[in-house]
mmCIF file of C-alpha atoms and ligand atoms in Angstrom:
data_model
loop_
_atom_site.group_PDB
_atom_site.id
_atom_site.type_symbol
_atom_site.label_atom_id
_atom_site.label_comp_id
_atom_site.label_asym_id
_atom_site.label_seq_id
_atom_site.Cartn_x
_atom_site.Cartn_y
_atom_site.Cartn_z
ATOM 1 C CA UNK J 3 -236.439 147.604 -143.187
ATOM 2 C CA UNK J 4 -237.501 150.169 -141.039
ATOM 3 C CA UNK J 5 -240.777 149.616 -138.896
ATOM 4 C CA UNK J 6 -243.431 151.801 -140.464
ATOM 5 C CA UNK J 7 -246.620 152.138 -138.402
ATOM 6 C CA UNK J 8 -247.629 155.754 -139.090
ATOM 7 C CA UNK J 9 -247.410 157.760 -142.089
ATOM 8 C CA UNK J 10 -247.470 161.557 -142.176
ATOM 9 C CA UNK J 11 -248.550 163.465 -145.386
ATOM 10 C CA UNK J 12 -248.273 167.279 -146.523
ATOM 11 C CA UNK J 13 -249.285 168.944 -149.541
ATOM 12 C CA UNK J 14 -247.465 172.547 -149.869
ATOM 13 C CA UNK J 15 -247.324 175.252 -152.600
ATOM 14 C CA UNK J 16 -248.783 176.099 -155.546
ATOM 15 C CA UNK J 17 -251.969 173.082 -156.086
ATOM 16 C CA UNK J 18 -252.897 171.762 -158.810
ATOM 17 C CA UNK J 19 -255.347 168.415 -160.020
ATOM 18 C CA UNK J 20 -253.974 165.426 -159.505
ATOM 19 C CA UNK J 21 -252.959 165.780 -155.794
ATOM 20 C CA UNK J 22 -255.741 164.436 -154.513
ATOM 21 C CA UNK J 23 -255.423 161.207 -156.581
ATOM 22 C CA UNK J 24 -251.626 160.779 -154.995
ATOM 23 C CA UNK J 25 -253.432 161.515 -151.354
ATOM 24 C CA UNK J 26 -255.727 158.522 -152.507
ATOM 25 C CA UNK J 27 -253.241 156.734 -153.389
ATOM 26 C CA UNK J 28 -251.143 157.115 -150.295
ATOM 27 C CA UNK J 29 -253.662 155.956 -147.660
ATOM 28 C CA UNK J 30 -254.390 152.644 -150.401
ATOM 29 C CA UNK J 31 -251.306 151.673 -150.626
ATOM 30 C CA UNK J 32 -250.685 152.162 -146.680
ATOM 31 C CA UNK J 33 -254.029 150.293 -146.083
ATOM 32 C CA UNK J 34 -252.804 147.436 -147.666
ATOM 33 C CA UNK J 35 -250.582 146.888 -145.086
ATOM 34 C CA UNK J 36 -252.275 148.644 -141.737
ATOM 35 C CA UNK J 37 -250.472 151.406 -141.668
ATOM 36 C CA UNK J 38 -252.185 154.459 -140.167
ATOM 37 C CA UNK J 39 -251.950 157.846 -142.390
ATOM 38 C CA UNK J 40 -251.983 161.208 -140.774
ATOM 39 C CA UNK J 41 -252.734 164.049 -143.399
ATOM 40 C CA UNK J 42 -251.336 167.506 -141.837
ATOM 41 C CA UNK J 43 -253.533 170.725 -142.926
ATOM 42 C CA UNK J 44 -251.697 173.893 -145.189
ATOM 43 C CA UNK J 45 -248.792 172.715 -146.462
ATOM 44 C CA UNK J 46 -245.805 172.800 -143.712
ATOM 45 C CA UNK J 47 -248.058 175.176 -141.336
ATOM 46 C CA UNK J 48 -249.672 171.400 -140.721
ATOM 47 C CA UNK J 49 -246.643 169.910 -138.608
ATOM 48 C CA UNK J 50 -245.414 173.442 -137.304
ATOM 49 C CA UNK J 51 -248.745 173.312 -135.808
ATOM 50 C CA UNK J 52 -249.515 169.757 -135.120
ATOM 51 C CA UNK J 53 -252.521 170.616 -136.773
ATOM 52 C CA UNK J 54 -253.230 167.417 -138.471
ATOM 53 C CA UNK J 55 -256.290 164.480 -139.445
ATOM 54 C CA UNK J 56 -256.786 160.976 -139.817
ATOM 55 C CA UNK J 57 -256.922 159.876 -143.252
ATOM 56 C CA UNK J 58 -258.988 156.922 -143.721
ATOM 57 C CA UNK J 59 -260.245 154.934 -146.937
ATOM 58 C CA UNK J 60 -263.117 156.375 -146.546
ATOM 59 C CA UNK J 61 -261.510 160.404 -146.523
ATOM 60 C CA UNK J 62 -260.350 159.454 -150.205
ATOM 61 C CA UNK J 63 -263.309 157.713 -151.114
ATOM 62 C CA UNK J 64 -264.523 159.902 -154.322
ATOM 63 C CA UNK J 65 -261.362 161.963 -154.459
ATOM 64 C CA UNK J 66 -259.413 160.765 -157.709
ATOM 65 C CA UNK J 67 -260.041 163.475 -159.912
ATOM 66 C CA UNK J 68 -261.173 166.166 -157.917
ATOM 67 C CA UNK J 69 -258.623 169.255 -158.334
ATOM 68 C CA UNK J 70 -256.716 171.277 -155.415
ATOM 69 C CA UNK J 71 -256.188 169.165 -151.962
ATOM 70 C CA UNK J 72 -258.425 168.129 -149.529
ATOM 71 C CA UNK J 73 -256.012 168.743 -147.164
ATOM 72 C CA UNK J 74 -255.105 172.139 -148.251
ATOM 73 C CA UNK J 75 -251.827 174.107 -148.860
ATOM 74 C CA UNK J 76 -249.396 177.257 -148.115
ATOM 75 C CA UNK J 77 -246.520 178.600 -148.914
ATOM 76 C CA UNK J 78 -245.129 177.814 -145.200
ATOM 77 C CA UNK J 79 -241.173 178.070 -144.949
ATOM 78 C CA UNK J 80 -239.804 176.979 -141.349
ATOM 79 C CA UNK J 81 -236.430 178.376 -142.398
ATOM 80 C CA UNK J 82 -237.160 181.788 -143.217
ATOM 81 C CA UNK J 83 -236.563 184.551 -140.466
ATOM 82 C CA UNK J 84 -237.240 187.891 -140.607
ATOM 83 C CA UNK J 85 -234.321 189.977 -138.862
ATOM 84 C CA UNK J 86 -235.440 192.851 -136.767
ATOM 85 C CA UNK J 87 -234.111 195.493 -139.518
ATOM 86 C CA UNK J 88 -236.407 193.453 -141.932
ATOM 87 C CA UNK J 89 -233.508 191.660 -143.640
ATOM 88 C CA UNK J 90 -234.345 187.815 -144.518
ATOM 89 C CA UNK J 91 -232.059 184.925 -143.525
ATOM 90 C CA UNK J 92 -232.572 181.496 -144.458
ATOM 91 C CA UNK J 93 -231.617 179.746 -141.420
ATOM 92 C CA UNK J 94 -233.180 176.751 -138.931
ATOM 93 C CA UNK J 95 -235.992 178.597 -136.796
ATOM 94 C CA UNK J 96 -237.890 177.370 -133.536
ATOM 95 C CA UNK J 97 -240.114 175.684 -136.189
ATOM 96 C CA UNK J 98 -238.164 173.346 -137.039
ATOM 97 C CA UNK J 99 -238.165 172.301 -133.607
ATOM 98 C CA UNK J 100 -241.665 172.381 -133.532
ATOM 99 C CA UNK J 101 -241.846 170.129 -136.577
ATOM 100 C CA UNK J 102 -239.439 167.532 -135.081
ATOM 101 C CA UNK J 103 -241.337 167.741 -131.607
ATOM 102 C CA UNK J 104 -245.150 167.494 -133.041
ATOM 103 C CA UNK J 105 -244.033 164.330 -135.847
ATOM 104 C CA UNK J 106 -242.690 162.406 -132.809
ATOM 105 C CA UNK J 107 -245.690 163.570 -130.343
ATOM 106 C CA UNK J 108 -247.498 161.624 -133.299
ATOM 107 C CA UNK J 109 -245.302 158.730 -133.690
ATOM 108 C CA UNK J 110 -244.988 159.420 -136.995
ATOM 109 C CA UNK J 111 -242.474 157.266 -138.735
ATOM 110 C CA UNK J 112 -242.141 158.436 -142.072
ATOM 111 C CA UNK J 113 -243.482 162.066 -143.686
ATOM 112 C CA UNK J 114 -244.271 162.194 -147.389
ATOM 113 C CA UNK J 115 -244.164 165.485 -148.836
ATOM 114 C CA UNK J 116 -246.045 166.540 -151.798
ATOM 115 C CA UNK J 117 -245.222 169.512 -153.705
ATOM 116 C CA UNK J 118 -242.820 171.583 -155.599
ATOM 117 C CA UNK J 119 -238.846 172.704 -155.044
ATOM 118 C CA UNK J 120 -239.978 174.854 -152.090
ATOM 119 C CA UNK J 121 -241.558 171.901 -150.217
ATOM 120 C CA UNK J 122 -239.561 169.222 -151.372
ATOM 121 C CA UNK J 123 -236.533 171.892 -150.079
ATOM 122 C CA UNK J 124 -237.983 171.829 -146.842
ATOM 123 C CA UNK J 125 -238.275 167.985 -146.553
ATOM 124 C CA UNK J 126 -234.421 167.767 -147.808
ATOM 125 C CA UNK J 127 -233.240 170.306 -145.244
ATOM 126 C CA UNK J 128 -235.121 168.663 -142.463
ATOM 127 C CA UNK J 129 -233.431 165.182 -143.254
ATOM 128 C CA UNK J 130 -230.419 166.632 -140.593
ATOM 129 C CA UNK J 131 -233.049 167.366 -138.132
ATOM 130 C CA UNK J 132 -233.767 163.379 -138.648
ATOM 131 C CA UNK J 133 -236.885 164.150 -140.478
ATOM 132 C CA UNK J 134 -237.340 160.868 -142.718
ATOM 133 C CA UNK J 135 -239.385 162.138 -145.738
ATOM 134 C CA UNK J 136 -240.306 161.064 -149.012
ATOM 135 C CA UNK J 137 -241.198 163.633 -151.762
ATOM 136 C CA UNK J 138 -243.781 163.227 -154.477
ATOM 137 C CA UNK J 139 -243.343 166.702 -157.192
ATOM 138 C CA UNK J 140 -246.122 168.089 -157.772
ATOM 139 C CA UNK J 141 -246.335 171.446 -159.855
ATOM 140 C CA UNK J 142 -248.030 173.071 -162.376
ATOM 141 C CA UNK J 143 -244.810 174.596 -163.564
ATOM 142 C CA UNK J 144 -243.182 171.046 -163.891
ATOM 143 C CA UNK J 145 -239.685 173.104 -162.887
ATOM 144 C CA UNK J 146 -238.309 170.044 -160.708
ATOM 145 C CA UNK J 147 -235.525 167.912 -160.986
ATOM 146 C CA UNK J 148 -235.376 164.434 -161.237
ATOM 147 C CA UNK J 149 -238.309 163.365 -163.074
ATOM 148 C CA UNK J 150 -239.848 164.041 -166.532
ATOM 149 C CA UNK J 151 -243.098 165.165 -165.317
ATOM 150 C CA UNK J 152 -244.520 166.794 -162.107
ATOM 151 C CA UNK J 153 -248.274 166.266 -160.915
ATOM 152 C CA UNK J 154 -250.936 169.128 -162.353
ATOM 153 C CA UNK J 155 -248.542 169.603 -165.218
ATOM 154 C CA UNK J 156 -250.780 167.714 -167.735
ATOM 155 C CA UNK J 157 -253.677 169.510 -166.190
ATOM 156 C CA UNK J 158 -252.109 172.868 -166.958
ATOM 157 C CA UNK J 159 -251.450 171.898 -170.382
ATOM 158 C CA UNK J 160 -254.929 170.772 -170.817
ATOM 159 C CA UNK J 161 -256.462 174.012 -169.529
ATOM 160 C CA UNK J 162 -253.931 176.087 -171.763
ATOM 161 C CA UNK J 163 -254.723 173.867 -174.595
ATOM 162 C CA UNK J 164 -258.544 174.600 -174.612
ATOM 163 C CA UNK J 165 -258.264 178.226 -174.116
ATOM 164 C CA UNK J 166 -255.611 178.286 -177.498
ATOM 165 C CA UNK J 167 -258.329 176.179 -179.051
ATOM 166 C CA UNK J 168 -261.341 178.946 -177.852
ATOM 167 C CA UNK J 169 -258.694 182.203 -178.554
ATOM 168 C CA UNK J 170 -258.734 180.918 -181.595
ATOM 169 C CA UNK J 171 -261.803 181.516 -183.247
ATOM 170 C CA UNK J 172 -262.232 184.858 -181.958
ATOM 171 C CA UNK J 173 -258.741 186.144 -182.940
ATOM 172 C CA UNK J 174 -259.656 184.877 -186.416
ATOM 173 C CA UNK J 175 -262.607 186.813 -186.909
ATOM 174 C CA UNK J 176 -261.436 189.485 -185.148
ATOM 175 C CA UNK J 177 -258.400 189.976 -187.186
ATOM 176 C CA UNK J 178 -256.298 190.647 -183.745
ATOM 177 C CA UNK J 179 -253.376 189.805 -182.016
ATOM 178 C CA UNK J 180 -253.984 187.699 -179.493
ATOM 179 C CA UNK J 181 -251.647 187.782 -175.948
ATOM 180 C CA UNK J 182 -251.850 184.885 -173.757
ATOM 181 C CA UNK J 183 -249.626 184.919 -170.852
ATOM 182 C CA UNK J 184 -249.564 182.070 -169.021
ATOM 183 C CA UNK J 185 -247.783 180.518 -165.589
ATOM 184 C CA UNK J 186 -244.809 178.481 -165.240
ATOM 185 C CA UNK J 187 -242.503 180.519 -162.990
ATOM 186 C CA UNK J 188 -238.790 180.877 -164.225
ATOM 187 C CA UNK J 189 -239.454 177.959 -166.514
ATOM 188 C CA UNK J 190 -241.272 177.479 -169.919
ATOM 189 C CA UNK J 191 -242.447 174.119 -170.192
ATOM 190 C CA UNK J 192 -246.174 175.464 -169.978
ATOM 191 C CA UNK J 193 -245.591 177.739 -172.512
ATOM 192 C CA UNK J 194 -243.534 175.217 -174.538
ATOM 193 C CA UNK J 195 -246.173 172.605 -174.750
ATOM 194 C CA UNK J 196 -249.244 174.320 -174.516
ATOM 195 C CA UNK J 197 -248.180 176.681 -176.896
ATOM 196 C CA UNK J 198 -247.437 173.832 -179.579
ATOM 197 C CA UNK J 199 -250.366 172.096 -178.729
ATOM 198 C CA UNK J 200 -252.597 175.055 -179.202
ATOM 199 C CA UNK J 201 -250.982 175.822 -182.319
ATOM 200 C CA UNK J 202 -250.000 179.438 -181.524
ATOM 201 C CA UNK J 203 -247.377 181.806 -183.734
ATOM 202 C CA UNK J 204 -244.880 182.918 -181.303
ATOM 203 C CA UNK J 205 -243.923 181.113 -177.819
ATOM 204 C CA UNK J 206 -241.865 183.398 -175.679
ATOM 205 C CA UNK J 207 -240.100 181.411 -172.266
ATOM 206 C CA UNK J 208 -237.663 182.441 -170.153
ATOM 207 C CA UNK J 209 -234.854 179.976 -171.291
ATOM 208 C CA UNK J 210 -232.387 182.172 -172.786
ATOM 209 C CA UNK J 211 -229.508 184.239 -172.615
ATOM 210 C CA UNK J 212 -229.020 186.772 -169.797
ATOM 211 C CA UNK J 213 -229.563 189.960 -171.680
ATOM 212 C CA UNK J 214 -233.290 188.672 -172.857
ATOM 213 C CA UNK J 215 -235.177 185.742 -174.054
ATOM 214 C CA UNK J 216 -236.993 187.564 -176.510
ATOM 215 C CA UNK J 217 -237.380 190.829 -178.031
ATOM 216 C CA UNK J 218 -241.041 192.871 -179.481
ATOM 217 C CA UNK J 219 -239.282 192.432 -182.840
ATOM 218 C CA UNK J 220 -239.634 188.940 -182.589
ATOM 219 C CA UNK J 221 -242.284 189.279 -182.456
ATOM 220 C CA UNK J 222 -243.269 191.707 -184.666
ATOM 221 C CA UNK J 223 -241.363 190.148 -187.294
ATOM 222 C CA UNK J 224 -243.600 187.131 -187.323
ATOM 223 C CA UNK J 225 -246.733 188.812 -187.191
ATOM 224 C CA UNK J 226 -245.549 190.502 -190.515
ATOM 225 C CA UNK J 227 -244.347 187.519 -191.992
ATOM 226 C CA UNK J 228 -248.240 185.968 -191.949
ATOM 227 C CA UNK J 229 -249.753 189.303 -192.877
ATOM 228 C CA UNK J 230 -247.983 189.174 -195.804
ATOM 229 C CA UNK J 231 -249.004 185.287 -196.235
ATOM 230 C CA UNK J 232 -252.462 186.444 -195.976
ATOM 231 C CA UNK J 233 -253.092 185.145 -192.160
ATOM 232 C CA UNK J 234 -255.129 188.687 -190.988
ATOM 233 C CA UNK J 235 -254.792 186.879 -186.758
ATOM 234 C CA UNK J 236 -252.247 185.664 -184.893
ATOM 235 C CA UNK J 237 -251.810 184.210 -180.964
ATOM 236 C CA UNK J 238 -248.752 184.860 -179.063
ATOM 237 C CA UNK J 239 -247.942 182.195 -176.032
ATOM 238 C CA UNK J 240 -245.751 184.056 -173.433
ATOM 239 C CA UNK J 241 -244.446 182.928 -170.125
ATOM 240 C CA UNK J 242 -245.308 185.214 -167.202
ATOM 241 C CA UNK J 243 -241.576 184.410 -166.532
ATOM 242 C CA UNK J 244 -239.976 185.667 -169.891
ATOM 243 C CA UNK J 245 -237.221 188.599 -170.254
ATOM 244 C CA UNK J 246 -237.535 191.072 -172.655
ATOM 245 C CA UNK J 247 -234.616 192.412 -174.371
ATOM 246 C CA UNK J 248 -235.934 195.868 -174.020
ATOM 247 C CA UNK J 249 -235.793 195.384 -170.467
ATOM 248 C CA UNK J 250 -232.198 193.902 -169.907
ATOM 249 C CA UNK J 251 -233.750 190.953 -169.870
ATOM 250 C CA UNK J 252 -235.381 191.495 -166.582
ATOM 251 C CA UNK J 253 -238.468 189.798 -166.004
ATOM 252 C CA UNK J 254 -242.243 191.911 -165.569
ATOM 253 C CA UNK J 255 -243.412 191.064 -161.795
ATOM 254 C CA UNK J 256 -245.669 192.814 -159.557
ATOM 255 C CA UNK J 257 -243.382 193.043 -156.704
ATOM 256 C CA UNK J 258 -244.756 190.945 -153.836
ATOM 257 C CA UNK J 259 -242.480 188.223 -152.486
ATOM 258 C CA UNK J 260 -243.298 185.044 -151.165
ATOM 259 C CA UNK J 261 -242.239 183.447 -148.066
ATOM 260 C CA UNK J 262 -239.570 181.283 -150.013
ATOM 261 C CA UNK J 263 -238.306 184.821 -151.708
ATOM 262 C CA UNK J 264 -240.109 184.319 -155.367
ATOM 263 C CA UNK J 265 -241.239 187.279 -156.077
ATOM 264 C CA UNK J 266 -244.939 187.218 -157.899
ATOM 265 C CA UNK J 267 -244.153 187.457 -161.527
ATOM 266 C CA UNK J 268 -247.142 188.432 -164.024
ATOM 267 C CA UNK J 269 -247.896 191.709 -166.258
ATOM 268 C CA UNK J 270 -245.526 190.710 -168.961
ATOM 269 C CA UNK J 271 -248.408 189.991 -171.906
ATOM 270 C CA UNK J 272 -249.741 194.115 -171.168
ATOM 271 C CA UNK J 273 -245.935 195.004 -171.713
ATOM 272 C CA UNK J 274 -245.327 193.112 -174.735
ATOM 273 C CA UNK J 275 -249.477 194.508 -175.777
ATOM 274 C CA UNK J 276 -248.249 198.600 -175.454
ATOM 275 C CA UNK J 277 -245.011 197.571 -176.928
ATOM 276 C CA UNK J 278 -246.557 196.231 -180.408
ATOM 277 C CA UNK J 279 -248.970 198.982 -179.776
ATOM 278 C CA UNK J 280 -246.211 201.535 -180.731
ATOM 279 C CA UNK J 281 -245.343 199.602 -184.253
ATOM 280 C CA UNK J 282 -246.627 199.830 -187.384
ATOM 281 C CA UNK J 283 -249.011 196.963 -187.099
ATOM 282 C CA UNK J 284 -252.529 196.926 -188.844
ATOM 283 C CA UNK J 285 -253.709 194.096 -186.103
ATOM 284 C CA UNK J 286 -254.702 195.252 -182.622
ATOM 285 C CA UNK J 287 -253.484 193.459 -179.642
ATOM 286 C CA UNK J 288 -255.280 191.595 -177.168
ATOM 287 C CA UNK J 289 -254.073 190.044 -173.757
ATOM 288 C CA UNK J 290 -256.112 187.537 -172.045
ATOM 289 C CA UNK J 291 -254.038 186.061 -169.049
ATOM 290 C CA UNK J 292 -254.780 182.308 -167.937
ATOM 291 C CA UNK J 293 -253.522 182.862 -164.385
ATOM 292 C CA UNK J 294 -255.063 180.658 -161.856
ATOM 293 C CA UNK J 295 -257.280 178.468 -164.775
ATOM 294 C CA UNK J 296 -254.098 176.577 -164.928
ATOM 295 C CA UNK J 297 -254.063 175.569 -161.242
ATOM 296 C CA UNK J 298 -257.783 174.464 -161.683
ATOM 297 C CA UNK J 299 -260.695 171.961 -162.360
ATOM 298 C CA UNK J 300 -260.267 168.316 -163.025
ATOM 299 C CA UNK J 301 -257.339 166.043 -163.000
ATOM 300 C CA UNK J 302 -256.413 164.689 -167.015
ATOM 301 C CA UNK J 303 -256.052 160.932 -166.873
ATOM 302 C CA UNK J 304 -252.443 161.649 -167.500
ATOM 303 C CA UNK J 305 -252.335 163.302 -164.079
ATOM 304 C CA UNK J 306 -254.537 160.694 -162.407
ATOM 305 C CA UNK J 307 -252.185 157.739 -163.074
ATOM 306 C CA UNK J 308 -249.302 160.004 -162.447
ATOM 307 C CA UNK J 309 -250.130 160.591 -159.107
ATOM 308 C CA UNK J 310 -251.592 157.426 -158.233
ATOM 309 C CA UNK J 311 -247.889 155.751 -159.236
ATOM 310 C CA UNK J 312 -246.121 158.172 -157.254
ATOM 311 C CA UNK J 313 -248.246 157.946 -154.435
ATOM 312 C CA UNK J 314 -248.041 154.194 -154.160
ATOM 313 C CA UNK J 315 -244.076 154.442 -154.577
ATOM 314 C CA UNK J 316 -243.870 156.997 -151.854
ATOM 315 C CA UNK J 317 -245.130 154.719 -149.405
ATOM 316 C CA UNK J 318 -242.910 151.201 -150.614
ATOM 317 C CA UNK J 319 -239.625 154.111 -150.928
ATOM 318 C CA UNK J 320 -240.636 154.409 -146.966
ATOM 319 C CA UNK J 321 -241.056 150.741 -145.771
ATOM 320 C CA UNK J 322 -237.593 150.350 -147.929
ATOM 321 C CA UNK J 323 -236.331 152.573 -145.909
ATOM 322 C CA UNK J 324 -235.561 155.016 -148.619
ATOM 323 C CA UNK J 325 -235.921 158.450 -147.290
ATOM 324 C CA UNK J 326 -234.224 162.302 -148.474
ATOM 325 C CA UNK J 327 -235.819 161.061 -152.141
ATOM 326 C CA UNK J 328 -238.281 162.170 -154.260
ATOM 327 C CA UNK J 329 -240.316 159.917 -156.674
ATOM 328 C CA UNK J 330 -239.170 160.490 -160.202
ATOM 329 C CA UNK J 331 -240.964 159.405 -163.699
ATOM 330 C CA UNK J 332 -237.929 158.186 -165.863
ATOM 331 C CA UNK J 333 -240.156 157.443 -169.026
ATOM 332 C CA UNK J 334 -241.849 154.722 -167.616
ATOM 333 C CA UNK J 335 -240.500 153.712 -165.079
ATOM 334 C CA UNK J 336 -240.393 155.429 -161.432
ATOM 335 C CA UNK J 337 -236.765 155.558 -159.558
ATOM 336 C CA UNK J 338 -236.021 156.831 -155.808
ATOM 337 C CA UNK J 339 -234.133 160.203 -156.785
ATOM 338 C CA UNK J 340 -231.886 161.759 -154.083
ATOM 339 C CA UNK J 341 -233.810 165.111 -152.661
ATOM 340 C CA UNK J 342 -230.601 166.720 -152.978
ATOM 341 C CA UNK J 343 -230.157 165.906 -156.699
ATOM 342 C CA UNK J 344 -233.368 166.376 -157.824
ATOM 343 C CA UNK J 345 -233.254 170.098 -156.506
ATOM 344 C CA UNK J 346 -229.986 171.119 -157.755
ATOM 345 C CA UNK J 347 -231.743 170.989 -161.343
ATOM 346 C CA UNK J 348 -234.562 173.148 -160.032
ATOM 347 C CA UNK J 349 -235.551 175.342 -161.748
ATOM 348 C CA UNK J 350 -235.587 172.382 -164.521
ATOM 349 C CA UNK J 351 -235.105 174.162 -167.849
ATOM 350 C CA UNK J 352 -237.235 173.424 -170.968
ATOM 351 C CA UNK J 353 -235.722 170.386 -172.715
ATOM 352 C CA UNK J 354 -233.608 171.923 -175.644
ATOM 353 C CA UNK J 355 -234.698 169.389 -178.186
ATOM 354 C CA UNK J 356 -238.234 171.194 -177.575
ATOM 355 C CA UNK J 357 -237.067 174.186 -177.941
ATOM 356 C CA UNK J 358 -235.927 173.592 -181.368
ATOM 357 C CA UNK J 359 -239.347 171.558 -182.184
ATOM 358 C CA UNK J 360 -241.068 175.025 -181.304
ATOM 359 C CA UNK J 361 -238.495 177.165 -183.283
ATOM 360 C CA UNK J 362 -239.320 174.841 -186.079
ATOM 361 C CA UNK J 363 -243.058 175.326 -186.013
ATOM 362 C CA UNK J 364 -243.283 178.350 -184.350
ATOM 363 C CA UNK J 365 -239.937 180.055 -186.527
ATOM 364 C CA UNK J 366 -239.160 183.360 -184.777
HETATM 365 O O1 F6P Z 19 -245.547 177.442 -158.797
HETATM 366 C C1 F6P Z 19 -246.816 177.409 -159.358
HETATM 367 C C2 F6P Z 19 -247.266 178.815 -159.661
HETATM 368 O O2 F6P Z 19 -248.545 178.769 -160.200
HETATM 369 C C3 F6P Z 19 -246.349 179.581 -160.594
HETATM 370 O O3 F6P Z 19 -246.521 179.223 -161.948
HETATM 371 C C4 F6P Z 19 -246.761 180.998 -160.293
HETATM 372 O O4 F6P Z 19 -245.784 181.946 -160.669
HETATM 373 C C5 F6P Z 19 -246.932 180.939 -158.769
HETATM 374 O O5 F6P Z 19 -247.304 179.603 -158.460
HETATM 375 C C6 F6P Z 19 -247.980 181.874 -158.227
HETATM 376 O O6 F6P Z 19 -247.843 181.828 -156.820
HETATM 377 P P1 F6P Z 19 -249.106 182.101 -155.854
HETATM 378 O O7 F6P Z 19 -250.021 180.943 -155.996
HETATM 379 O O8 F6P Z 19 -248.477 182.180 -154.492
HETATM 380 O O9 F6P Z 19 -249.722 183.390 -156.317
#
C-alpha cells in the first residue's frame, strides 16, 4: 500500500453540476485519514503551472450541489504542439515536464483527475511519465467508457427535460414545429434520454451509418403522420452532433477547434429548420437551442450521490495503490476500470437497446 500523504485534484473540460459534490467528497474522504488535498486551478493549466490551493473541510463546506467547479476548468492539453507551419502533432511537450516537476515540488503522491475523455486522456498518457492518477468521468455528454453514467449527465437530462416540458405548451398552441438541438458531442445519449423523457416526436443522434444518421424526410414523414392524426404541433430532439443524409452525413459545426482537435459542433437544428422550410408543411418551424443550459444550475440528487461515490472511491483506488483507472458505475456497484480501457470505448455510443425503445415511441 503505497504511502499517501498528499492528494492532488483537477477538474478539466466541459463542467457540469455535480463536480463540486465529488471535490467534497474527495477532501472527506481524505480527511478521514489526514491526508492533505491540493486542488490545482483550470483544468491541467493547474499543474503546468503549479498554480494550485489548499483544500480544506472548510473549502467544501456548502458546496454539494452547487453547479460548475470551485476550482475551475480548461480545455488544457500538455500534448498538443503547434508546428511552426501551423500543423498539430500530438506529442509529449516541455509541459509535461513541467507537470512531473511542479506534482513532486508539491509532494504530491497521488493526482485525481476529474473530467471527460480529454482529461482522463491526459492522466492515462502521463502514467509513463510516472504520473499516478486516478480518474473520476465527469461529462455532460456521458460519452466515456467504462461506466454507465458520467457526473452532470443527470443534470443535463434534467435541464433538457424541463425545457421539453415548457416547449411544450407553446408548440401546442402555436401549432409549430418545434427544433431543439441540444449537446452531447459525437454521442446521443442526451438526446436519447431527454428526448424520451420529454416526450418529443422525432430524436435525431449521431449513432448511425456513415452516409447519415438521419434524413429531413424523416422527419417530415412523421410530422405528416400526426397531422393526419389530428396532432396540429410537434417537437423534434436533435443532437448538435447528428449527420444529415443530405449532407453525406457530415456533421453541422461552426468551425473552431479545440485544443484536443474537436471541432465546435452546433447549427444543425437552423439546417434541419430551412430544410423543412422548403416542404410542403402547413406547420412552421421553430429552433430553440439548449446550449450551455445543459452545463448549468444545480446538481439532481442523482448527480449528487454519483459524485460523492466516485469521489470517495477515488481516494481508497489511491491508498490501494490503484492508479491509470478511472472510477466506473457498473449498476450499482463502482469497479477500478483501467484508463486505457475505459477510453478505447470513448466516444461511448448510445446503448442500442435504447435506441430501439426510442424507435418504438418515437417511430421514424
Ligand atoms: O463535452 C461537453 C460539451 O458540452 C459538448 O457537449 C459540447 O459539444 C462541448 O462541450 C462544447 O465545448 P466548449 O465548452 O469548449 O464550447
Amino acid at each position: 500500500m503505497p504511502n499517501v500523504k498528499k492528494i492532488g485534484v483537477l477538474t478539466g473540460g466541459g463542467d457540469s453540476p455535480g463536480i463540486n459534490s465529488a471535490l467534497r467528497a474527495i477532501v472527506r474522504r481524505a480527511s478521514a485519514e489526514g491526508i492533505e488535498v491540493v486542488g490545482f486551478r483550470d483544468g491541467w493549466k493547474g499543474p503546468i503551472e503549479g498554480d494550485a490551493q489548499p483544500l480544506t473541510l472548510a473549502d467544501v463546506s456548502g458546496i454539494l450541489y452547487m453547479g460548475g467547479t470551485i476550482l475551475g476548468t480548461s480545455r488544457t492539453n500538455p500534448f498538443r504542439k503547434e508546428k511552426r507551419d501551423g500543423e498539430v502533432v500530438w506529442e509529449p511537450t516541455e509541459k509535461v515536464d513541467a507537470i512531473v516537476e511542479n506534482l513532486e515540488k508539491l509532494s504530491i503522491d497521488a493526482l485525481i483527475a476529474i473530467g471527460g475523455d480529454d482529461t482522463l486522456g491526459v492522466a492515462h498518457r502521463l502514467a509513463k511519465y510516472g504520473v499516478k492518477a486516478v480518474g473520476i468521468p465527469q461529462t455532460i455528454d456521458n460519452d466515456i467508457g467504462g461506466t454507465d453514467y458520467a457526473i452532470g449527465f443527470h443534470s443535463a437530462l434534467a435541464t433538457v427535460t424541463d425545457a421539453l416540458d415548457k416547449l411544450h405548451t407553446t408548440a401546442h398552441a402555436h401549432h409549430r414545429l418545434l427544433i431543439v438541438e441540444v449537446m452531447g458531442r459525437d454521442s446521443g445519449w442526451i438526446a436519447v434520454y431527454g428526448g424520451l423523457a420529454g416526450g418529443a416526436d422525432v430524436i435525431l443522434v449521431p449513432e448511425g451509418p456513415p452516409e447519415g444518421s438521419f434524413s429531413v424526410d424523416d422527419v417530415e414523414k412523421v410530422v405528416k403522420r400526426r397531422l393526419a392524426q389530428g396532432k396540429r404541433f410537434s417537437i423534434v430532439v436533435v443532437a448538435e452532433g447528428a449527420r444529415p443524409r443530405e449532407l453525406g452525413g457530415r456533421q453541422v459545426a461552426r468551425g473552431e477547434v479545440d485544443a484536443f482537435g474537436h471541432v465546435q459542433l452546433g447549427g444543425v437544428g437552423y439546417w434541419l429548420a430551412d430544410e423543412l422550410k422548403k416542404r410542403d408543411l402547413p406547420l412552421t418551424p421553430r429552433v430553440t437551442v439548449l446550449a450551455y443550459l445543459q452545463r448549468g444550475g444545480i446538481a439532481t440528487p442523482f448527480d449528487r450521490l454519483l459524485a460523492t461515490r466516485f469521489g470517495v472511491k477515488a481516494v481508497e483506488f489511491a491508498l490501494e495503490g490503484r492508479f491509470d483507472v478511472l472510477t466506473g458505475l457498473w449498476g450499482t456497484e463502482i469497479r477500478a476500470v483501467p484508463l486505457g480501457e475505459a477510453l478505447a470505448q470513448c466516444p461511448k455510443p448510445v446503448d442500442p437497446e435504447l435506441l430501439r425503445v426510442a424507435k418504438v415511441i418515437c417511430p421514424g
